[in-house]
Structure formats: structure tokens, C-alpha cells
Amino acid sequence: MTDNEISKKVIGCAIEVHKGLGPGLLEKAYQECLFFKIKQAGMLVEKGKALPLTFEDVKLDCGYRLDLLVENTLLIEIKSVNALENIHLAQTLTYLKLGGFKLGLLINFNEILLKNGIRRVINKL
């Protein structure tokens, strides 16, 4: 499956979660439900995967954890905020760079219409 096919399936799962729960819940609730839906769709998904930080050739355990990683390639960053800000995009891009991933989805579940809360983030590697 290509990155685009994976992201399309994940967006479909996110829409199902949003239809079932609606906006206004904590990020953790959306993370758990999206994790369940992605697994149910037959894709490999990891929750809370550690993301080490290497600085000046020293590997540091700073406690960064990815919300979801799908098929070892697609990073999912989940938010439940009034509006996505530039810092959310920057955070997602930084996670992509640190993990060596090409594509991420930044999903804000606190939207009336979920498609307004989805941003594709690309790491140009």
C-alpha cells in the first residue's frame, strides 16, 4: 500500500470516529478509538511509540511519544483544540524529521466537520 492509500484509509477511519463521538472530547479518547478503527481496518498501528531525540551524537530519552504510527510509515498527531495553530504543524513536522518519516496527518477532532481539521504534513527528507 502506498502512503497515499494508507492516509486515505486512516482519514476514513477518523471520519467514522468523529461521526460516532462528535467534537469536544479529550485527545486520548480520539486516540483510543482511532487506534481501534485502524486495527479493525486490518492495518498495522502502534500507539504511544517512543521517539528518541539525538543531539550532538547523544541519544536522549526525552519522553516524546507518537500518538499513532500506521504501517511504520504514516505518523498521526491528534489534537482536540479550538483551532490548529502553526505550532501544531511545526510539532508534527519535527516529529516527522526526528523519526525519518515522510508523511503525517495532523487531525483536530474538535471541529464540527472533521475535514476542516485534517492537515497533511510532508517531510521533504
mmCIF file of N, CA and C in Angstrom:
data_model
loop_
_atom_site.group_PDB
_atom_site.id
_atom_site.type_symbol
_atom_site.label_atom_id
_atom_site.label_comp_id
_atom_site.label_asym_id
_atom_site.label_seq_id
_atom_site.Cartn_x
_atom_site.Cartn_y
_atom_site.Cartn_z
ATOM 1 N N MET A 1 0.844 -1.189 0.000
ATOM 2 C CA MET A 1 0.000 0.000 0.000
ATOM 3 C C MET A 1 0.887 1.250 0.000
ATOM 4 N N THR A 2 0.532 2.242 -0.793
ATOM 5 C CA THR A 2 1.301 3.486 -0.826
ATOM 6 C C THR A 2 0.934 4.362 0.372
ATOM 7 N N ASP A 3 1.764 5.374 0.618
ATOM 8 C CA ASP A 3 1.478 6.315 1.696
ATOM 9 C C ASP A 3 0.125 6.994 1.502
ATOM 10 N N ASN A 4 -0.191 7.342 0.265
ATOM 11 C CA ASN A 4 -1.466 7.998 -0.010
ATOM 12 C C ASN A 4 -2.650 7.067 0.244
ATOM 13 N N GLU A 5 -2.506 5.789 -0.112
ATOM 14 C CA GLU A 5 -3.581 4.818 0.147
ATOM 15 C C GLU A 5 -3.772 4.622 1.649
ATOM 16 N N ILE A 6 -2.670 4.559 2.375
ATOM 17 C CA ILE A 6 -2.747 4.410 3.833
ATOM 18 C C ILE A 6 -3.434 5.631 4.439
ATOM 19 N N SER A 7 -3.014 6.820 4.023
ATOM 20 C CA SER A 7 -3.600 8.035 4.604
ATOM 21 C C SER A 7 -5.088 8.143 4.283
ATOM 22 N N LYS A 8 -5.478 7.722 3.086
ATOM 23 C CA LYS A 8 -6.900 7.754 2.706
ATOM 24 C C LYS A 8 -7.726 6.839 3.614
ATOM 25 N N LYS A 9 -7.192 5.631 3.884
ATOM 26 C CA LYS A 9 -7.902 4.704 4.769
ATOM 27 C C LYS A 9 -7.976 5.248 6.195
ATOM 28 N N VAL A 10 -6.881 5.859 6.658
ATOM 29 C CA VAL A 10 -6.863 6.412 8.015
ATOM 30 C C VAL A 10 -7.848 7.569 8.131
ATOM 31 N N ILE A 11 -7.907 8.418 7.117
ATOM 32 C CA ILE A 11 -8.870 9.526 7.146
ATOM 33 C C ILE A 11 -10.298 8.984 7.203
ATOM 34 N N GLY A 12 -10.559 7.923 6.468
ATOM 35 C CA GLY A 12 -11.886 7.286 6.546
ATOM 36 C C GLY A 12 -12.188 6.792 7.950
ATOM 37 N N CYS A 13 -11.210 6.180 8.593
ATOM 38 C CA CYS A 13 -11.381 5.711 9.978
ATOM 39 C C CYS A 13 -11.621 6.888 10.917
ATOM 40 N N ALA A 14 -10.875 7.985 10.719
ATOM 41 C CA ALA A 14 -11.032 9.174 11.566
ATOM 42 C C ALA A 14 -12.429 9.768 11.413
ATOM 43 N N ILE A 15 -12.937 9.776 10.200
ATOM 44 C CA ILE A 15 -14.291 10.293 9.966
ATOM 45 C C ILE A 15 -15.320 9.430 10.683
ATOM 46 N N GLU A 16 -15.133 8.115 10.652
ATOM 47 C CA GLU A 16 -16.042 7.220 11.386
ATOM 48 C C GLU A 16 -16.008 7.503 12.883
ATOM 49 N N VAL A 17 -14.823 7.690 13.429
ATOM 50 C CA VAL A 17 -14.687 8.003 14.859
ATOM 51 C C VAL A 17 -15.388 9.312 15.172
ATOM 52 N N HIS A 18 -15.158 10.323 14.339
ATOM 53 C CA HIS A 18 -15.755 11.635 14.580
ATOM 54 C C HIS A 18 -17.277 11.580 14.482
ATOM 55 N N LYS A 19 -17.796 10.815 13.513
ATOM 56 C CA LYS A 19 -19.255 10.668 13.391
ATOM 57 C C LYS A 19 -19.837 10.015 14.635
ATOM 58 N N GLY A 20 -19.102 9.056 15.191
ATOM 59 C CA GLY A 20 -19.593 8.354 16.371
ATOM 60 C C GLY A 20 -19.490 9.148 17.663
ATOM 61 N N LEU A 21 -18.442 9.957 17.796
ATOM 62 C CA LEU A 21 -18.200 10.664 19.055
ATOM 63 C C LEU A 21 -18.525 12.148 19.012
ATOM 64 N N GLY A 22 -18.341 12.762 17.840
ATOM 65 C CA GLY A 22 -18.512 14.209 17.740
ATOM 66 C C GLY A 22 -17.334 14.945 18.352
ATOM 67 N N PRO A 23 -17.358 16.275 18.291
ATOM 68 C CA PRO A 23 -16.272 17.074 18.856
ATOM 69 C C PRO A 23 -16.421 17.245 20.364
ATOM 70 N N GLY A 24 -15.350 17.735 21.012
ATOM 71 C CA GLY A 24 -15.457 18.137 22.418
ATOM 72 C C GLY A 24 -14.844 17.210 23.444
ATOM 73 N N LEU A 25 -14.331 16.057 23.010
ATOM 74 C CA LEU A 25 -13.727 15.134 23.974
ATOM 75 C C LEU A 25 -12.224 15.371 24.067
ATOM 76 N N LEU A 26 -11.583 14.694 25.003
ATOM 77 C CA LEU A 26 -10.135 14.785 25.144
ATOM 78 C C LEU A 26 -9.440 14.009 24.032
ATOM 79 N N GLU A 27 -8.212 14.424 23.732
ATOM 80 C CA GLU A 27 -7.428 13.771 22.679
ATOM 81 C C GLU A 27 -7.293 12.271 22.909
ATOM 82 N N LYS A 28 -7.130 11.869 24.146
ATOM 83 C CA LYS A 28 -6.924 10.449 24.478
ATOM 84 C C LYS A 28 -8.104 9.593 23.997
ATOM 85 N N ALA A 29 -9.317 10.100 24.117
ATOM 86 C CA ALA A 29 -10.497 9.350 23.679
ATOM 87 C C ALA A 29 -10.440 9.121 22.165
ATOM 88 N N TYR A 30 -10.097 10.150 21.418
ATOM 89 C CA TYR A 30 -9.997 10.011 19.965
ATOM 90 C C TYR A 30 -8.838 9.084 19.586
ATOM 91 N N GLN A 31 -7.737 9.181 20.315
ATOM 92 C CA GLN A 31 -6.586 8.321 20.044
ATOM 93 C C GLN A 31 -6.958 6.851 20.206
ATOM 94 N N GLU A 32 -7.610 6.526 21.300
ATOM 95 C CA GLU A 32 -8.001 5.129 21.560
ATOM 96 C C GLU A 32 -8.971 4.612 20.510
ATOM 97 N N CYS A 33 -9.952 5.431 20.162
ATOM 98 C CA CYS A 33 -10.961 4.996 19.187
ATOM 99 C C CYS A 33 -10.370 4.881 17.785
ATOM 100 N N LEU A 34 -9.501 5.824 17.409
ATOM 101 C CA LEU A 34 -8.885 5.750 16.089
ATOM 102 C C LEU A 34 -7.937 4.554 16.015
ATOM 103 N N PHE A 35 -7.208 4.294 17.079
ATOM 104 C CA PHE A 35 -6.350 3.102 17.156
ATOM 105 C C PHE A 35 -7.179 1.845 16.890
ATOM 106 N N PHE A 36 -8.325 1.738 17.550
ATOM 107 C CA PHE A 36 -9.225 0.594 17.385
ATOM 108 C C PHE A 36 -9.713 0.471 15.945
ATOM 109 N N LYS A 37 -10.158 1.598 15.342
ATOM 110 C CA LYS A 37 -10.704 1.564 13.978
ATOM 111 C C LYS A 37 -9.628 1.196 12.956
ATOM 112 N N ILE A 38 -8.416 1.690 13.142
ATOM 113 C CA ILE A 38 -7.330 1.382 12.201
ATOM 114 C C ILE A 38 -6.978 -0.098 12.286
ATOM 115 N N LYS A 39 -6.913 -0.630 13.516
ATOM 116 C CA LYS A 39 -6.659 -2.069 13.674
ATOM 117 C C LYS A 39 -7.776 -2.874 13.034
ATOM 118 N N GLN A 40 -9.004 -2.440 13.249
ATOM 119 C CA GLN A 40 -10.169 -3.120 12.691
ATOM 120 C C GLN A 40 -10.124 -3.119 11.157
ATOM 121 N N ALA A 41 -9.514 -2.089 10.574
ATOM 122 C CA ALA A 41 -9.391 -1.994 9.117
ATOM 123 C C ALA A 41 -8.248 -2.864 8.583
ATOM 124 N N GLY A 42 -7.560 -3.570 9.479
ATOM 125 C CA GLY A 42 -6.526 -4.508 9.056
ATOM 126 C C GLY A 42 -5.148 -3.912 8.843
ATOM 127 N N MET A 43 -4.925 -2.721 9.365
ATOM 128 C CA MET A 43 -3.617 -2.088 9.211
ATOM 129 C C MET A 43 -2.807 -2.229 10.495
ATOM 130 N N LEU A 44 -1.501 -2.238 10.337
ATOM 131 C CA LEU A 44 -0.588 -2.261 11.477
ATOM 132 C C LEU A 44 -0.550 -0.858 12.076
ATOM 133 N N VAL A 45 -0.798 -0.762 13.382
ATOM 134 C CA VAL A 45 -0.805 0.547 14.038
ATOM 135 C C VAL A 45 -0.174 0.418 15.420
ATOM 136 N N GLU A 46 0.642 1.412 15.773
ATOM 137 C CA GLU A 46 1.264 1.475 17.089
ATOM 138 C C GLU A 46 0.804 2.748 17.779
ATOM 139 N N LYS A 47 0.596 2.654 19.079
ATOM 140 C CA LYS A 47 0.120 3.782 19.881
ATOM 141 C C LYS A 47 1.196 4.135 20.902
ATOM 142 N N GLY A 48 1.516 5.416 21.023
ATOM 143 C CA GLY A 48 2.472 5.863 22.025
ATOM 144 C C GLY A 48 3.895 5.396 21.778
ATOM 145 N N LYS A 49 4.257 5.198 20.526
ATOM 146 C CA LYS A 49 5.605 4.729 20.187
ATOM 147 C C LYS A 49 6.637 5.779 20.603
ATOM 148 N N ALA A 50 7.672 5.322 21.310
ATOM 149 C CA ALA A 50 8.728 6.223 21.768
ATOM 150 C C ALA A 50 9.460 6.829 20.587
ATOM 151 N N LEU A 51 9.788 8.101 20.702
ATOM 152 C CA LEU A 51 10.525 8.823 19.676
ATOM 153 C C LEU A 51 11.767 9.419 20.326
ATOM 154 N N PRO A 52 12.910 8.735 20.192
ATOM 155 C CA PRO A 52 14.128 9.253 20.833
ATOM 156 C C PRO A 52 14.632 10.505 20.123
ATOM 157 N N LEU A 53 15.393 11.284 20.854
ATOM 158 C CA LEU A 53 15.976 12.508 20.329
ATOM 159 C C LEU A 53 17.487 12.360 20.356
ATOM 160 N N THR A 54 18.122 12.577 19.203
ATOM 161 C CA THR A 54 19.577 12.536 19.142
ATOM 162 C C THR A 54 20.080 13.959 18.967
ATOM 163 N N PHE A 55 20.944 14.367 19.893
ATOM 164 C CA PHE A 55 21.510 15.707 19.861
ATOM 165 C C PHE A 55 23.008 15.595 20.067
ATOM 166 N N GLU A 56 23.772 16.124 19.132
ATOM 167 C CA GLU A 56 25.235 16.055 19.171
ATOM 168 C C GLU A 56 25.717 14.624 19.407
ATOM 169 N N ASP A 57 25.174 13.713 18.614
ATOM 170 C CA ASP A 57 25.543 12.292 18.639
ATOM 171 C C ASP A 57 25.204 11.584 19.946
ATOM 172 N N VAL A 58 24.371 12.194 20.774
ATOM 173 C CA VAL A 58 23.934 11.565 22.019
ATOM 174 C C VAL A 58 22.439 11.297 21.918
ATOM 175 N N LYS A 59 22.059 10.035 22.133
ATOM 176 C CA LYS A 59 20.648 9.661 22.092
ATOM 177 C C LYS A 59 20.037 9.952 23.459
ATOM 178 N N LEU A 60 19.052 10.838 23.481
ATOM 179 C CA LEU A 60 18.405 11.273 24.720
ATOM 180 C C LEU A 60 16.986 10.732 24.787
ATOM 181 N N ASP A 61 16.589 10.278 25.959
ATOM 182 C CA ASP A 61 15.211 9.839 26.150
ATOM 183 C C ASP A 61 14.452 10.994 26.785
ATOM 184 N N CYS A 62 13.777 11.764 25.932
ATOM 185 C CA CYS A 62 13.054 12.945 26.402
ATOM 186 C C CYS A 62 11.576 12.679 26.635
ATOM 187 N N GLY A 63 11.156 11.459 26.417
ATOM 188 C CA GLY A 63 9.766 11.123 26.667
ATOM 189 C C GLY A 63 8.810 11.478 25.552
ATOM 190 N N TYR A 64 9.313 11.778 24.354
ATOM 191 C CA TYR A 64 8.412 12.053 23.239
ATOM 192 C C TYR A 64 7.770 10.754 22.783
ATOM 193 N N ARG A 65 6.477 10.813 22.534
ATOM 194 C CA ARG A 65 5.734 9.643 22.093
ATOM 195 C C ARG A 65 4.815 10.045 20.951
ATOM 196 N N LEU A 66 4.813 9.210 19.915
ATOM 197 C CA LEU A 66 3.922 9.453 18.782
ATOM 198 C C LEU A 66 2.511 9.040 19.169
ATOM 199 N N ASP A 67 1.520 9.822 18.777
ATOM 200 C CA ASP A 67 0.136 9.432 19.055
ATOM 201 C C ASP A 67 -0.141 8.093 18.389
ATOM 202 N N LEU A 68 0.019 8.035 17.065
ATOM 203 C CA LEU A 68 -0.169 6.787 16.318
ATOM 204 C C LEU A 68 0.839 6.724 15.178
ATOM 205 N N LEU A 69 1.292 5.519 14.887
ATOM 206 C CA LEU A 69 2.136 5.268 13.726
ATOM 207 C C LEU A 69 1.498 4.113 12.959
ATOM 208 N N VAL A 70 1.146 4.355 11.702
ATOM 209 C CA VAL A 70 0.422 3.377 10.900
ATOM 210 C C VAL A 70 1.356 2.801 9.829
ATOM 211 N N GLU A 71 1.393 1.472 9.782
ATOM 212 C CA GLU A 71 2.195 0.753 8.790
ATOM 213 C C GLU A 71 3.662 1.204 8.789
ATOM 214 N N ASN A 72 4.165 1.575 9.958
ATOM 215 C CA ASN A 72 5.560 2.013 10.127
ATOM 216 C C ASN A 72 5.955 3.171 9.219
ATOM 217 N N THR A 73 4.969 3.899 8.717
ATOM 218 C CA THR A 73 5.286 4.958 7.757
ATOM 219 C C THR A 73 4.474 6.237 7.944
ATOM 220 N N LEU A 74 3.228 6.147 8.375
ATOM 221 C CA LEU A 74 2.352 7.310 8.486
ATOM 222 C C LEU A 74 2.195 7.724 9.947
ATOM 223 N N LEU A 75 2.640 8.934 10.255
ATOM 224 C CA LEU A 75 2.545 9.473 11.609
ATOM 225 C C LEU A 75 1.204 10.198 11.766
ATOM 226 N N ILE A 76 0.517 9.938 12.859
ATOM 227 C CA ILE A 76 -0.755 10.615 13.148
ATOM 228 C C ILE A 76 -0.587 11.411 14.435
ATOM 229 N N GLU A 77 -0.818 12.712 14.356
ATOM 230 C CA GLU A 77 -0.794 13.587 15.532
ATOM 231 C C GLU A 77 -2.230 14.043 15.770
ATOM 232 N N ILE A 78 -2.750 13.743 16.952
ATOM 233 C CA ILE A 78 -4.154 14.013 17.278
ATOM 234 C C ILE A 78 -4.258 15.225 18.192
ATOM 235 N N LYS A 79 -5.184 16.098 17.845
ATOM 236 C CA LYS A 79 -5.470 17.280 18.657
ATOM 237 C C LYS A 79 -6.973 17.378 18.887
ATOM 238 N N SER A 80 -7.316 18.087 19.960
ATOM 239 C CA SER A 80 -8.700 18.446 20.221
ATOM 240 C C SER A 80 -8.675 19.871 20.770
ATOM 241 N N VAL A 81 -8.499 20.819 19.859
ATOM 242 C CA VAL A 81 -8.308 22.225 20.211
ATOM 243 C C VAL A 81 -9.288 23.099 19.432
ATOM 244 N N ASN A 82 -9.434 24.357 19.868
ATOM 245 C CA ASN A 82 -10.343 25.265 19.175
ATOM 246 C C ASN A 82 -9.962 25.442 17.715
ATOM 247 N N ALA A 83 -8.678 25.582 17.452
ATOM 248 C CA ALA A 83 -8.190 25.732 16.077
ATOM 249 C C ALA A 83 -6.743 25.273 16.016
ATOM 250 N N LEU A 84 -6.377 24.674 14.897
ATOM 251 C CA LEU A 84 -4.982 24.294 14.703
ATOM 252 C C LEU A 84 -4.151 25.563 14.540
ATOM 253 N N GLU A 85 -3.000 25.561 15.188
ATOM 254 C CA GLU A 85 -2.082 26.700 15.130
ATOM 255 C C GLU A 85 -0.817 26.281 14.389
ATOM 256 N N ASN A 86 -0.006 27.246 14.009
ATOM 257 C CA ASN A 86 1.261 26.957 13.338
ATOM 258 C C ASN A 86 2.163 26.061 14.190
ATOM 259 N N ILE A 87 2.096 26.203 15.505
ATOM 260 C CA ILE A 87 2.935 25.385 16.386
ATOM 261 C C ILE A 87 2.558 23.906 16.293
ATOM 262 N N HIS A 88 1.296 23.594 16.046
ATOM 263 C CA HIS A 88 0.873 22.204 15.885
ATOM 264 C C HIS A 88 1.468 21.612 14.609
ATOM 265 N N LEU A 89 1.469 22.400 13.541
ATOM 266 C CA LEU A 89 2.089 21.958 12.289
ATOM 267 C C LEU A 89 3.593 21.775 12.478
ATOM 268 N N ALA A 90 4.224 22.720 13.180
ATOM 269 C CA ALA A 90 5.664 22.631 13.431
ATOM 270 C C ALA A 90 5.999 21.393 14.260
ATOM 271 N N GLN A 91 5.188 21.109 15.269
ATOM 272 C CA GLN A 91 5.403 19.920 16.104
ATOM 273 C C GLN A 91 5.321 18.653 15.256
ATOM 274 N N THR A 92 4.322 18.560 14.421
ATOM 275 C CA THR A 92 4.149 17.383 13.570
ATOM 276 C C THR A 92 5.325 17.233 12.609
ATOM 277 N N LEU A 93 5.753 18.323 12.011
ATOM 278 C CA LEU A 93 6.891 18.280 11.091
ATOM 279 C C LEU A 93 8.168 17.865 11.834
ATOM 280 N N THR A 94 8.356 18.361 13.046
ATOM 281 C CA THR A 94 9.526 17.979 13.838
ATOM 282 C C THR A 94 9.503 16.492 14.145
ATOM 283 N N TYR A 95 8.341 15.954 14.505
ATOM 284 C CA TYR A 95 8.226 14.509 14.756
ATOM 285 C C TYR A 95 8.562 13.713 13.493
ATOM 286 N N LEU A 96 8.083 14.198 12.345
ATOM 287 C CA LEU A 96 8.396 13.520 11.085
ATOM 288 C C LEU A 96 9.906 13.487 10.859
ATOM 289 N N LYS A 97 10.557 14.615 11.078
ATOM 290 C CA LYS A 97 12.008 14.700 10.874
ATOM 291 C C LYS A 97 12.761 13.812 11.855
ATOM 292 N N LEU A 98 12.387 13.874 13.132
ATOM 293 C CA LEU A 98 13.072 13.060 14.144
ATOM 294 C C LEU A 98 12.928 11.566 13.876
ATOM 295 N N GLY A 99 11.755 11.164 13.391
ATOM 296 C CA GLY A 99 11.504 9.746 13.135
ATOM 297 C C GLY A 99 11.902 9.283 11.745
ATOM 298 N N GLY A 100 12.261 10.222 10.868
ATOM 299 C CA GLY A 100 12.608 9.871 9.495
ATOM 300 C C GLY A 100 11.409 9.452 8.662
ATOM 301 N N PHE A 101 10.238 9.985 8.996
ATOM 302 C CA PHE A 101 9.010 9.658 8.268
ATOM 303 C C PHE A 101 8.741 10.722 7.215
ATOM 304 N N LYS A 102 8.070 10.331 6.150
ATOM 305 C CA LYS A 102 7.786 11.255 5.052
ATOM 306 C C LYS A 102 6.438 11.958 5.205
ATOM 307 N N LEU A 103 5.422 11.245 5.686
ATOM 308 C CA LEU A 103 4.064 11.781 5.677
ATOM 309 C C LEU A 103 3.417 11.676 7.049
ATOM 310 N N GLY A 104 2.711 12.740 7.411
ATOM 311 C CA GLY A 104 1.963 12.747 8.662
ATOM 312 C C GLY A 104 0.594 13.353 8.455
ATOM 313 N N LEU A 105 -0.318 12.993 9.336
ATOM 314 C CA LEU A 105 -1.637 13.622 9.375
ATOM 315 C C LEU A 105 -1.802 14.288 10.732
ATOM 316 N N LEU A 106 -2.116 15.555 10.710
ATOM 317 C CA LEU A 106 -2.452 16.309 11.911
ATOM 318 C C LEU A 106 -3.968 16.412 11.907
ATOM 319 N N ILE A 107 -4.605 15.806 12.911
ATOM 320 C CA ILE A 107 -6.066 15.725 12.917
ATOM 321 C C ILE A 107 -6.607 16.403 14.175
ATOM 322 N N ASN A 108 -7.417 17.442 13.985
ATOM 323 C CA ASN A 108 -8.086 18.123 15.080
ATOM 324 C C ASN A 108 -9.541 17.649 15.124
ATOM 325 N N PHE A 109 -9.861 16.847 16.124
ATOM 326 C CA PHE A 109 -11.205 16.295 16.246
ATOM 327 C C PHE A 109 -12.209 17.303 16.802
ATOM 328 N N ASN A 110 -11.749 18.464 17.220
ATOM 329 C CA ASN A 110 -12.656 19.456 17.801
ATOM 330 C C ASN A 110 -13.196 20.394 16.714
ATOM 331 N N GLU A 111 -13.717 19.809 15.670
ATOM 332 C CA GLU A 111 -14.321 20.535 14.547
ATOM 333 C C GLU A 111 -15.719 19.966 14.316
ATOM 334 N N ILE A 112 -16.629 20.827 13.881
ATOM 335 C CA ILE A 112 -17.976 20.356 13.541
ATOM 336 C C ILE A 112 -17.898 19.410 12.344
ATOM 337 N N LEU A 113 -17.116 19.779 11.337
ATOM 338 C CA LEU A 113 -16.895 18.962 10.151
ATOM 339 C C LEU A 113 -15.418 18.568 10.147
ATOM 340 N N LEU A 114 -15.136 17.279 10.330
ATOM 341 C CA LEU A 114 -13.762 16.827 10.540
ATOM 342 C C LEU A 114 -12.823 17.196 9.402
ATOM 343 N N LYS A 115 -13.310 17.215 8.169
ATOM 344 C CA LYS A 115 -12.418 17.518 7.047
ATOM 345 C C LYS A 115 -11.757 18.888 7.212
ATOM 346 N N ASN A 116 -12.371 19.787 7.981
ATOM 347 C CA ASN A 116 -11.778 21.097 8.247
ATOM 348 C C ASN A 116 -10.628 21.013 9.261
ATOM 349 N N GLY A 117 -10.488 19.871 9.915
ATOM 350 C CA GLY A 117 -9.462 19.713 10.935
ATOM 351 C C GLY A 117 -8.342 18.771 10.538
ATOM 352 N N ILE A 118 -8.248 18.413 9.275
ATOM 353 C CA ILE A 118 -7.214 17.467 8.825
ATOM 354 C C ILE A 118 -6.183 18.203 7.977
ATOM 355 N N ARG A 119 -4.924 18.043 8.355
ATOM 356 C CA ARG A 119 -3.808 18.627 7.598
ATOM 357 C C ARG A 119 -2.806 17.533 7.267
ATOM 358 N N ARG A 120 -2.444 17.431 6.000
ATOM 359 C CA ARG A 120 -1.356 16.539 5.573
ATOM 360 C C ARG A 120 -0.062 17.305 5.765
ATOM 361 N N VAL A 121 0.908 16.655 6.384
ATOM 362 C CA VAL A 121 2.198 17.286 6.618
ATOM 363 C C VAL A 121 3.257 16.403 5.959
ATOM 364 N N ILE A 122 4.072 17.018 5.130
ATOM 365 C CA ILE A 122 5.069 16.269 4.363
ATOM 366 C C ILE A 122 6.467 16.704 4.765
ATOM 367 N N ASN A 123 7.299 15.724 5.063
ATOM 368 C CA ASN A 123 8.711 15.948 5.369
ATOM 369 C C ASN A 123 9.470 15.722 4.066
ATOM 370 N N LYS A 124 10.114 16.741 3.573
ATOM 371 C CA LYS A 124 10.805 16.634 2.285
ATOM 372 C C LYS A 124 12.101 15.827 2.378
ATOM 373 N N LEU A 125 12.402 15.311 3.580
ATOM 374 C CA LEU A 125 13.597 14.498 3.824
ATOM 375 C C LEU A 125 14.748 15.150 3.148
#
